[in-house]
Amino acid sequence: MIGVMLLGLAGCASKFQRYSGPEVTRVVVFKQDRKMHLLSNESALKSYDIGLGFAPSGHKSVEGDGKTPEGQYRIDRRNPNSEFHLSIGISYPNTEDRARALAVGQRPGGDIFIHGRPRKNRKGGRDWTAGCIAVSNREIEEIYAMVRDGTPISIYP
């Protein structure tokens, strides 16, 4: 009987959390350190270990290069039905990114997100994405609740 009740409660768990703490005013990513910080003004609220694109060094310049972009962007969308549990979008490519790719006759790519891990990559290595920023599913649930669309994100080498 207790087992059935616990199983029923587990089915009620939601990946959508509520957050009522200080506003996240900026997201900062340090690629080399594999760290992401959620800031409220100058105070760090949370920090996360992250995974990056499968070719983590350098700025993303063209579609398919496996690099995570570097620069100043914004959180611009969210996907509650992501194949990566949950995801929040980064506004890559910007005008400069498009111009740089066009200058070499390529497309800049897109669909860069902060997201969780799909089942197939659950036990994969650290840098496995096509250019996104990966955290655990539990962590993306927290980040999804805390970070609002329009929040600036700075991604450093």
CSV table of C-alpha atoms in Angstrom, one decimal:
chain,number,residue,atom,x,y,z
A,1,MET,CA,0.0,0.0,0.0
A,2,ILE,CA,2.8,2.5,0.9
A,3,GLY,CA,4.7,1.6,-2.2
A,4,VAL,CA,1.7,2.4,-4.4
A,5,MET,CA,1.2,5.7,-2.6
A,6,LEU,CA,4.9,6.6,-3.1
A,7,LEU,CA,4.7,5.7,-6.8
A,8,GLY,CA,1.6,7.9,-7.1
A,9,LEU,CA,3.4,10.8,-5.5
A,10,ALA,CA,6.4,10.4,-7.7
A,11,GLY,CA,4.1,10.8,-10.7
A,12,CYS,CA,3.0,14.1,-9.4
A,13,ALA,CA,6.5,15.6,-9.3
A,14,SER,CA,6.9,18.4,-11.8
A,15,LYS,CA,9.9,19.6,-13.7
A,16,PHE,CA,8.5,23.2,-13.3
A,17,GLN,CA,9.7,24.8,-10.1
A,18,ARG,CA,8.8,28.1,-8.5
A,19,TYR,CA,11.4,30.7,-7.6
A,20,SER,CA,10.7,33.7,-5.3
A,21,GLY,CA,14.3,34.7,-4.4
A,22,PRO,CA,16.3,37.7,-5.6
A,23,GLU,CA,16.1,38.5,-9.3
A,24,VAL,CA,18.8,37.0,-11.6
A,25,THR,CA,20.2,40.1,-13.3
A,26,ARG,CA,23.0,38.4,-15.3
A,27,VAL,CA,24.3,34.9,-16.2
A,28,VAL,CA,28.1,34.6,-16.6
A,29,VAL,CA,29.8,31.6,-18.2
A,30,PHE,CA,33.5,30.9,-18.0
A,31,LYS,CA,34.1,28.2,-20.7
A,32,GLN,CA,37.7,27.3,-19.6
A,33,ASP,CA,36.6,26.7,-16.0
A,34,ARG,CA,33.4,25.0,-17.1
A,35,LYS,CA,31.4,27.2,-14.7
A,36,MET,CA,28.2,29.2,-15.0
A,37,HIS,CA,27.1,31.7,-12.4
A,38,LEU,CA,23.7,33.2,-11.8
A,39,LEU,CA,24.1,36.7,-10.4
A,40,SER,CA,21.8,39.2,-8.7
A,41,ASN,CA,23.6,42.5,-9.3
A,42,GLU,CA,27.2,41.6,-8.2
A,43,SER,CA,26.2,38.7,-5.8
A,44,ALA,CA,26.4,35.1,-7.0
A,45,LEU,CA,23.2,33.3,-6.3
A,46,LYS,CA,24.1,29.9,-7.7
A,47,SER,CA,27.0,28.3,-9.6
A,48,TYR,CA,27.0,25.3,-11.8
A,49,ASP,CA,29.5,22.9,-13.4
A,50,ILE,CA,28.7,22.9,-17.1
A,51,GLY,CA,29.4,20.9,-20.3
A,52,LEU,CA,30.0,22.7,-23.7
A,53,GLY,CA,30.1,22.0,-27.4
A,54,PHE,CA,32.2,19.0,-28.5
A,55,ALA,CA,34.9,21.4,-29.7
A,56,PRO,CA,34.9,23.8,-26.7
A,57,SER,CA,37.9,26.1,-27.5
A,58,GLY,CA,37.2,29.3,-29.4
A,59,HIS,CA,34.2,31.2,-30.4
A,60,LYS,CA,31.4,29.6,-32.5
A,61,SER,CA,31.8,31.0,-36.0
A,62,VAL,CA,29.9,28.6,-38.4
A,63,GLU,CA,27.1,26.1,-38.3
A,64,GLY,CA,28.3,22.6,-37.3
A,65,ASP,CA,31.7,23.7,-35.8
A,66,GLY,CA,30.7,22.2,-32.3
A,67,LYS,CA,31.8,25.4,-30.5
A,68,THR,CA,29.9,27.3,-27.8
A,69,PRO,CA,29.7,31.0,-28.6
A,70,GLU,CA,31.6,33.7,-26.7
A,71,GLY,CA,30.3,37.2,-26.2
A,72,GLN,CA,27.3,39.2,-25.0
A,73,TYR,CA,23.9,37.7,-25.6
A,74,ARG,CA,20.4,37.6,-23.9
A,75,ILE,CA,18.2,34.7,-22.8
A,76,ASP,CA,15.5,35.1,-25.5
A,77,ARG,CA,13.2,32.0,-25.3
A,78,ARG,CA,12.4,28.9,-23.4
A,79,ASN,CA,11.3,25.4,-24.4
A,80,PRO,CA,9.3,23.5,-21.9
A,81,ASN,CA,9.1,20.5,-24.2
A,82,SER,CA,12.8,20.2,-25.0
A,83,GLU,CA,14.3,16.9,-25.9
A,84,PHE,CA,16.9,18.0,-23.4
A,85,HIS,CA,14.4,18.0,-20.4
A,86,LEU,CA,14.0,21.8,-20.3
A,87,SER,CA,16.0,24.5,-22.2
A,88,ILE,CA,16.4,28.3,-22.3
A,89,GLY,CA,17.6,30.0,-25.5
A,90,ILE,CA,20.6,32.2,-26.0
A,91,SER,CA,20.3,35.0,-28.6
A,92,TYR,CA,23.1,33.7,-30.8
A,93,PRO,CA,23.7,34.6,-33.6
A,94,ASN,CA,23.9,38.4,-33.2
A,95,THR,CA,24.7,40.8,-36.1
A,96,GLU,CA,28.5,40.4,-35.7
A,97,ASP,CA,28.2,36.6,-35.7
A,98,ARG,CA,26.1,36.6,-38.9
A,99,ALA,CA,28.6,39.0,-40.6
A,100,ARG,CA,31.6,36.8,-39.6
A,101,ALA,CA,30.0,33.7,-41.0
A,102,LEU,CA,28.8,35.4,-44.2
A,103,ALA,CA,32.4,36.7,-44.7
A,104,VAL,CA,33.6,33.1,-45.1
A,105,GLY,CA,30.6,32.0,-47.1
A,106,GLN,CA,29.0,30.0,-44.3
A,107,ARG,CA,25.9,30.1,-42.0
A,108,PRO,CA,26.5,31.0,-38.3
A,109,GLY,CA,24.2,28.2,-37.0
A,110,GLY,CA,21.8,28.8,-34.2
A,111,ASP,CA,19.6,27.1,-31.6
A,112,ILE,CA,22.1,27.6,-28.8
A,113,PHE,CA,20.5,26.8,-25.4
A,114,ILE,CA,21.3,26.1,-21.8
A,115,HIS,CA,19.7,22.7,-21.3
A,116,GLY,CA,19.7,19.4,-19.4
A,117,ARG,CA,20.7,16.0,-20.6
A,118,PRO,CA,18.6,13.6,-22.7
A,119,ARG,CA,18.6,10.0,-21.6
A,120,LYS,CA,21.0,9.0,-24.4
A,121,ASN,CA,23.7,11.4,-23.1
A,122,ARG,CA,23.0,10.8,-19.4
A,123,LYS,CA,26.4,9.2,-18.8
A,124,GLY,CA,28.3,10.9,-21.6
A,125,GLY,CA,31.4,13.0,-21.3
A,126,ARG,CA,31.6,16.6,-20.2
A,127,ASP,CA,31.6,18.4,-23.6
A,128,TRP,CA,29.1,16.6,-25.8
A,129,THR,CA,26.7,19.3,-27.2
A,130,ALA,CA,26.6,20.8,-30.6
A,131,GLY,CA,27.5,24.2,-29.0
A,132,CYS,CA,25.0,24.5,-26.2
A,133,ILE,CA,25.7,24.7,-22.4
A,134,ALA,CA,24.6,21.6,-20.6
A,135,VAL,CA,23.8,21.0,-16.9
A,136,SER,CA,22.0,18.2,-15.1
A,137,ASN,CA,18.2,17.9,-15.4
A,138,ARG,CA,17.8,18.9,-11.8
A,139,GLU,CA,19.9,22.0,-12.4
A,140,ILE,CA,18.1,23.1,-15.5
A,141,GLU,CA,14.8,22.9,-13.6
A,142,GLU,CA,16.2,25.4,-11.1
A,143,ILE,CA,17.8,27.6,-13.8
A,144,TYR,CA,14.5,27.6,-15.8
A,145,ALA,CA,12.6,28.9,-12.8
A,146,MET,CA,15.2,31.5,-11.8
A,147,VAL,CA,16.3,33.1,-15.1
A,148,ARG,CA,13.8,35.2,-17.1
A,149,ASP,CA,13.7,36.0,-20.8
A,150,GLY,CA,15.7,39.2,-21.5
A,151,THR,CA,18.4,38.4,-18.9
A,152,PRO,CA,21.9,39.2,-20.2
A,153,ILE,CA,24.4,36.3,-20.5
A,154,SER,CA,28.1,36.9,-20.9
A,155,ILE,CA,30.1,33.9,-22.2
A,156,TYR,CA,33.8,34.2,-21.8
A,157,PRO,CA,36.6,31.9,-23.1
